[in-house]
């Protein structure tokens, strides 16, 4: 999060006009042309970098400015801070046509690293390959007392990621050997500290002693990134950098990698076989470089696992322990995938590691790579890792849903591991109530991830329960908020909206009935049961205005669309019927967040016809429930419109042979009463005028039903005549607005004209299945509006058969 002052600076940088940017560039050019680069040049370059990096739109710098930035960067006399600023500006401007940098004659490795970072930002593949060769040449020719190499290893790592084939096979092998040496044989003594020794004495070197562990003990084993000291030697820096690029290098240069050799020789296979027998059996054998690197990487990771068990004296070292442990497990995972012989040497330590980590909440993020390791290798090693998954999906979301970083990593783990779950996919699916806690608390950043994850989470057994929970997601957010507010220790509470006071909610939570509903909403696994949460809605209503709850409510429509898109791929008739009834039931039973009900109704209204299309007999099968819905308290206009339309479309013997005249008559009477109610009732603040779409759909549906039971034609004709008359006076009529009244009048006229020819009406409103094929609806010459207009002209006496 930015402070108010930082946000103000960013806003000013984004709003800066091109003329002001041009004046700043002129000032930068003047300062860089001076012989002595002072603090003013650094300040001007900092401001220039802020301006060009604060917006996603490309800024344009004049060619003289770009040329001076490159000249300054390559100048041997340029101080390091100024070089870094020039590099940052040039990288931000890349790719750029006016760049003329070259690293062919640069000898200083630090300067070479800076220039290389700019060239890599250009993204030119040929330039990346030539840069890789130049850096490798410097690495190969480096003398023991030569320049530092630690500025070049990040360049090599970036080169291999952008162009994996940039290095030749022999170069890959040579660098693998050196990486293994840097990992395993770095000095265990701290770097020499130079002291002046007094005013008149000559400078002397002061030895600081061996490096230490994070708990302060003197290191008795080889140096790693978790070793501590006051000053580090060159090979210790290379050790740290080698570990930082190790996993990417193994993936790029190992079996299956883009820069891997075409075929491993026999000696490498023999080395892999020997490594299975003993971790130390390679002492008398010369291993190929790639296998040598894997052996040293394995030893390094084992050492990190041991070091992570030490109690760090500083918080920064503790955070570093967690990050290094995660990376070490990921590297071990790669090693076991590339060479299965490492698997049997790794399993026991990872089992004990999992036992240690699961009891310590501070290490919860490290459990994800451990679980991923067992997903990759559990079956190959004949290990039942179900306990790992059960703990992962049961306790972590329930206890740590409020950690945004963990939430992101957990959901990414689920997405990345979907192909690996196999028979354990059921554990993931039944844990969706727990996973939704991450979504409820962190909905804006996680919505797109859950849209991608939903198709794998939902199945026929959990669809109904999942839909209930999706509709209750804002209520779940409020419940989680209340749960955190009830924590006794203030240090355990993450930040929330302090403007919302929930003392009454906390007191009401002691009610036994509400506690049961609260626990149901916060359940960890799918229960197969559904509870009416209306009492909980009332209890949590004071929290409905929380920003987090409102944000969650805004994400629900997107999630609902993803849910129905997935469900319609496998739903059968029974599930479609269950979901349709759920839509009707929940349309008037939602947690009251501002704007939430209206947005949900829009989605539900589009999905009810889709379910009916998926299973057309649904309307006949659920006739009783649909009659209760249209005859009960008036629901939202969108849902009611879609239900009425579906009745008119699918209540027909052509869709279901069980449809009877009695059912048609019953629906006609219910819809006729509903149309009378919405057109005769006086509008008020509590009961506004009915939307014109509802009225026009009601008229159309009544006409469709009458065309299927011809005894009803006189009744619907009288009704349509009356509606046409009422629509002619918009001010006093039932339809709001002139446009709505005009639409109702037009629709009533067209329907009356159709009813004058009952056989034509039946063809139009109840076409055969062949006529209902999608191709007819795509053809404008056979579309329903054209049929309506043609029939209207035929039956209008004034028009006759001639146009005009």
JSON list of N, CA and C in Angstrom, two decimals, residues 187-196 203-212 228-236:
[
{"chain": "A", "resi": 187, "resn": "UNK", "atom": "N", "xyz": [33.91, -20.69, 0.59]},
{"chain": "A", "resi": 187, "resn": "UNK", "atom": "CA", "xyz": [34.67, -20.54, 1.83]},
{"chain": "A", "resi": 187, "resn": "UNK", "atom": "C", "xyz": [33.74, -20.47, 3.03]},
{"chain": "A", "resi": 188, "resn": "UNK", "atom": "N", "xyz": [34.20, -20.99, 4.15]},
{"chain": "A", "resi": 188, "resn": "UNK", "atom": "CA", "xyz": [33.42, -20.91, 5.39]},
{"chain": "A", "resi": 188, "resn": "UNK", "atom": "C", "xyz": [33.97, -19.83, 6.31]},
{"chain": "A", "resi": 189, "resn": "UNK", "atom": "N", "xyz": [34.95, -19.06, 5.82]},
{"chain": "A", "resi": 189, "resn": "UNK", "atom": "CA", "xyz": [35.50, -17.93, 6.58]},
{"chain": "A", "resi": 189, "resn": "UNK", "atom": "C", "xyz": [34.90, -16.63, 6.05]},
{"chain": "A", "resi": 190, "resn": "UNK", "atom": "N", "xyz": [34.66, -15.69, 6.95]},
{"chain": "A", "resi": 190, "resn": "UNK", "atom": "CA", "xyz": [34.16, -14.39, 6.53]},
{"chain": "A", "resi": 190, "resn": "UNK", "atom": "C", "xyz": [35.24, -13.63, 5.76]},
{"chain": "A", "resi": 191, "resn": "UNK", "atom": "N", "xyz": [34.80, -12.67, 4.97]},
{"chain": "A", "resi": 191, "resn": "UNK", "atom": "CA", "xyz": [35.74, -11.88, 4.18]},
{"chain": "A", "resi": 191, "resn": "UNK", "atom": "C", "xyz": [36.61, -11.03, 5.10]},
{"chain": "A", "resi": 192, "resn": "UNK", "atom": "N", "xyz": [37.77, -10.68, 4.61]},
{"chain": "A", "resi": 192, "resn": "UNK", "atom": "CA", "xyz": [38.70, -9.84, 5.36]},
{"chain": "A", "resi": 192, "resn": "UNK", "atom": "C", "xyz": [38.17, -8.43, 5.42]},
{"chain": "A", "resi": 193, "resn": "UNK", "atom": "N", "xyz": [38.18, -7.86, 6.62]},
{"chain": "A", "resi": 193, "resn": "UNK", "atom": "CA", "xyz": [37.76, -6.46, 6.80]},
{"chain": "A", "resi": 193, "resn": "UNK", "atom": "C", "xyz": [39.00, -5.60, 6.91]},
{"chain": "A", "resi": 194, "resn": "UNK", "atom": "N", "xyz": [39.09, -4.55, 6.10]},
{"chain": "A", "resi": 194, "resn": "UNK", "atom": "CA", "xyz": [40.26, -3.67, 6.10]},
{"chain": "A", "resi": 194, "resn": "UNK", "atom": "C", "xyz": [40.08, -2.57, 7.12]},
{"chain": "A", "resi": 195, "resn": "UNK", "atom": "N", "xyz": [41.09, -2.39, 7.93]},
{"chain": "A", "resi": 195, "resn": "UNK", "atom": "CA", "xyz": [41.04, -1.36, 8.97]},
{"chain": "A", "resi": 195, "resn": "UNK", "atom": "C", "xyz": [42.23, -0.42, 8.79]},
{"chain": "A", "resi": 196, "resn": "UNK", "atom": "N", "xyz": [42.02, 0.84, 9.11]},
{"chain": "A", "resi": 196, "resn": "UNK", "atom": "CA", "xyz": [43.11, 1.82, 8.94]},
{"chain": "A", "resi": 196, "resn": "UNK", "atom": "C", "xyz": [44.21, 1.61, 9.97]},
{"chain": "A", "resi": 203, "resn": "UNK", "atom": "N", "xyz": [47.34, 0.58, 6.54]},
{"chain": "A", "resi": 203, "resn": "UNK", "atom": "CA", "xyz": [46.12, -0.25, 6.64]},
{"chain": "A", "resi": 203, "resn": "UNK", "atom": "C", "xyz": [46.49, -1.71, 6.81]},
{"chain": "A", "resi": 204, "resn": "UNK", "atom": "N", "xyz": [45.71, -2.43, 7.62]},
{"chain": "A", "resi": 204, "resn": "UNK", "atom": "CA", "xyz": [45.96, -3.84, 7.83]},
{"chain": "A", "resi": 204, "resn": "UNK", "atom": "C", "xyz": [44.66, -4.62, 7.71]},
{"chain": "A", "resi": 205, "resn": "UNK", "atom": "N", "xyz": [44.78, -5.86, 7.38]},
{"chain": "A", "resi": 205, "resn": "UNK", "atom": "CA", "xyz": [43.61, -6.72, 7.23]},
{"chain": "A", "resi": 205, "resn": "UNK", "atom": "C", "xyz": [43.29, -7.37, 8.57]},
{"chain": "A", "resi": 206, "resn": "UNK", "atom": "N", "xyz": [41.99, -7.43, 8.88]},
{"chain": "A", "resi": 206, "resn": "UNK", "atom": "CA", "xyz": [41.53, -8.03, 10.13]},
{"chain": "A", "resi": 206, "resn": "UNK", "atom": "C", "xyz": [40.62, -9.21, 9.81]},
{"chain": "A", "resi": 207, "resn": "UNK", "atom": "N", "xyz": [41.01, -10.41, 10.23]},
{"chain": "A", "resi": 207, "resn": "UNK", "atom": "CA", "xyz": [40.22, -11.61, 9.97]},
{"chain": "A", "resi": 207, "resn": "UNK", "atom": "C", "xyz": [39.04, -11.65, 10.94]},
{"chain": "A", "resi": 208, "resn": "UNK", "atom": "N", "xyz": [37.80, -11.86, 10.37]},
{"chain": "A", "resi": 208, "resn": "UNK", "atom": "CA", "xyz": [36.60, -11.84, 11.21]},
{"chain": "A", "resi": 208, "resn": "UNK", "atom": "C", "xyz": [36.22, -13.23, 11.71]},
{"chain": "A", "resi": 209, "resn": "UNK", "atom": "N", "xyz": [36.84, -14.28, 11.22]},
{"chain": "A", "resi": 209, "resn": "UNK", "atom": "CA", "xyz": [36.52, -15.61, 11.71]},
{"chain": "A", "resi": 209, "resn": "UNK", "atom": "C", "xyz": [35.52, -16.32, 10.81]},
{"chain": "A", "resi": 210, "resn": "UNK", "atom": "N", "xyz": [35.09, -17.50, 11.24]},
{"chain": "A", "resi": 210, "resn": "UNK", "atom": "CA", "xyz": [34.18, -18.29, 10.41]},
{"chain": "A", "resi": 210, "resn": "UNK", "atom": "C", "xyz": [32.76, -17.73, 10.38]},
{"chain": "A", "resi": 211, "resn": "UNK", "atom": "N", "xyz": [32.02, -18.13, 9.36]},
{"chain": "A", "resi": 211, "resn": "UNK", "atom": "CA", "xyz": [30.60, -17.73, 9.29]},
{"chain": "A", "resi": 211, "resn": "UNK", "atom": "C", "xyz": [29.82, -18.49, 10.35]},
{"chain": "A", "resi": 212, "resn": "UNK", "atom": "N", "xyz": [28.62, -18.00, 10.66]},
{"chain": "A", "resi": 212, "resn": "UNK", "atom": "CA", "xyz": [27.80, -18.59, 11.71]},
{"chain": "A", "resi": 212, "resn": "UNK", "atom": "C", "xyz": [26.46, -19.03, 11.14]},
{"chain": "A", "resi": 228, "resn": "UNK", "atom": "N", "xyz": [25.49, -16.86, 8.04]},
{"chain": "A", "resi": 228, "resn": "UNK", "atom": "CA", "xyz": [25.50, -15.43, 8.34]},
{"chain": "A", "resi": 228, "resn": "UNK", "atom": "C", "xyz": [26.91, -14.97, 8.66]},
{"chain": "A", "resi": 229, "resn": "UNK", "atom": "N", "xyz": [27.14, -13.68, 8.48]},
{"chain": "A", "resi": 229, "resn": "UNK", "atom": "CA", "xyz": [28.44, -13.07, 8.76]},
{"chain": "A", "resi": 229, "resn": "UNK", "atom": "C", "xyz": [28.36, -11.59, 8.51]},
{"chain": "A", "resi": 230, "resn": "UNK", "atom": "N", "xyz": [29.45, -10.90, 8.84]},
{"chain": "A", "resi": 230, "resn": "UNK", "atom": "CA", "xyz": [29.49, -9.44, 8.65]},
{"chain": "A", "resi": 230, "resn": "UNK", "atom": "C", "xyz": [29.91, -9.08, 7.22]},
{"chain": "A", "resi": 231, "resn": "UNK", "atom": "N", "xyz": [30.84, -9.85, 6.65]},
{"chain": "A", "resi": 231, "resn": "UNK", "atom": "CA", "xyz": [31.30, -9.59, 5.30]},
{"chain": "A", "resi": 231, "resn": "UNK", "atom": "C", "xyz": [31.44, -10.93, 4.57]},
{"chain": "A", "resi": 232, "resn": "UNK", "atom": "N", "xyz": [31.14, -10.93, 3.25]},
{"chain": "A", "resi": 232, "resn": "UNK", "atom": "CA", "xyz": [31.17, -12.18, 2.49]},
{"chain": "A", "resi": 232, "resn": "UNK", "atom": "C", "xyz": [32.24, -12.12, 1.41]},
{"chain": "A", "resi": 233, "resn": "UNK", "atom": "N", "xyz": [32.81, -13.27, 1.14]},
{"chain": "A", "resi": 233, "resn": "UNK", "atom": "CA", "xyz": [33.82, -13.37, 0.10]},
{"chain": "A", "resi": 233, "resn": "UNK", "atom": "C", "xyz": [33.15, -13.48, -1.27]},
{"chain": "A", "resi": 234, "resn": "UNK", "atom": "N", "xyz": [33.98, -13.38, -2.29]},
{"chain": "A", "resi": 234, "resn": "UNK", "atom": "CA", "xyz": [33.44, -13.45, -3.65]},
{"chain": "A", "resi": 234, "resn": "UNK", "atom": "C", "xyz": [32.77, -14.79, -3.92]},
{"chain": "A", "resi": 235, "resn": "UNK", "atom": "N", "xyz": [33.41, -15.90, -3.49]},
{"chain": "A", "resi": 235, "resn": "UNK", "atom": "CA", "xyz": [32.81, -17.21, -3.78]},
{"chain": "A", "resi": 235, "resn": "UNK", "atom": "C", "xyz": [31.55, -17.44, -2.96]},
{"chain": "A", "resi": 236, "resn": "UNK", "atom": "N", "xyz": [31.43, -16.77, -1.81]},
{"chain": "A", "resi": 236, "resn": "UNK", "atom": "CA", "xyz": [30.19, -16.87, -1.04]},
{"chain": "A", "resi": 236, "resn": "UNK", "atom": "C", "xyz": [29.04, -16.15, -1.76]}
]
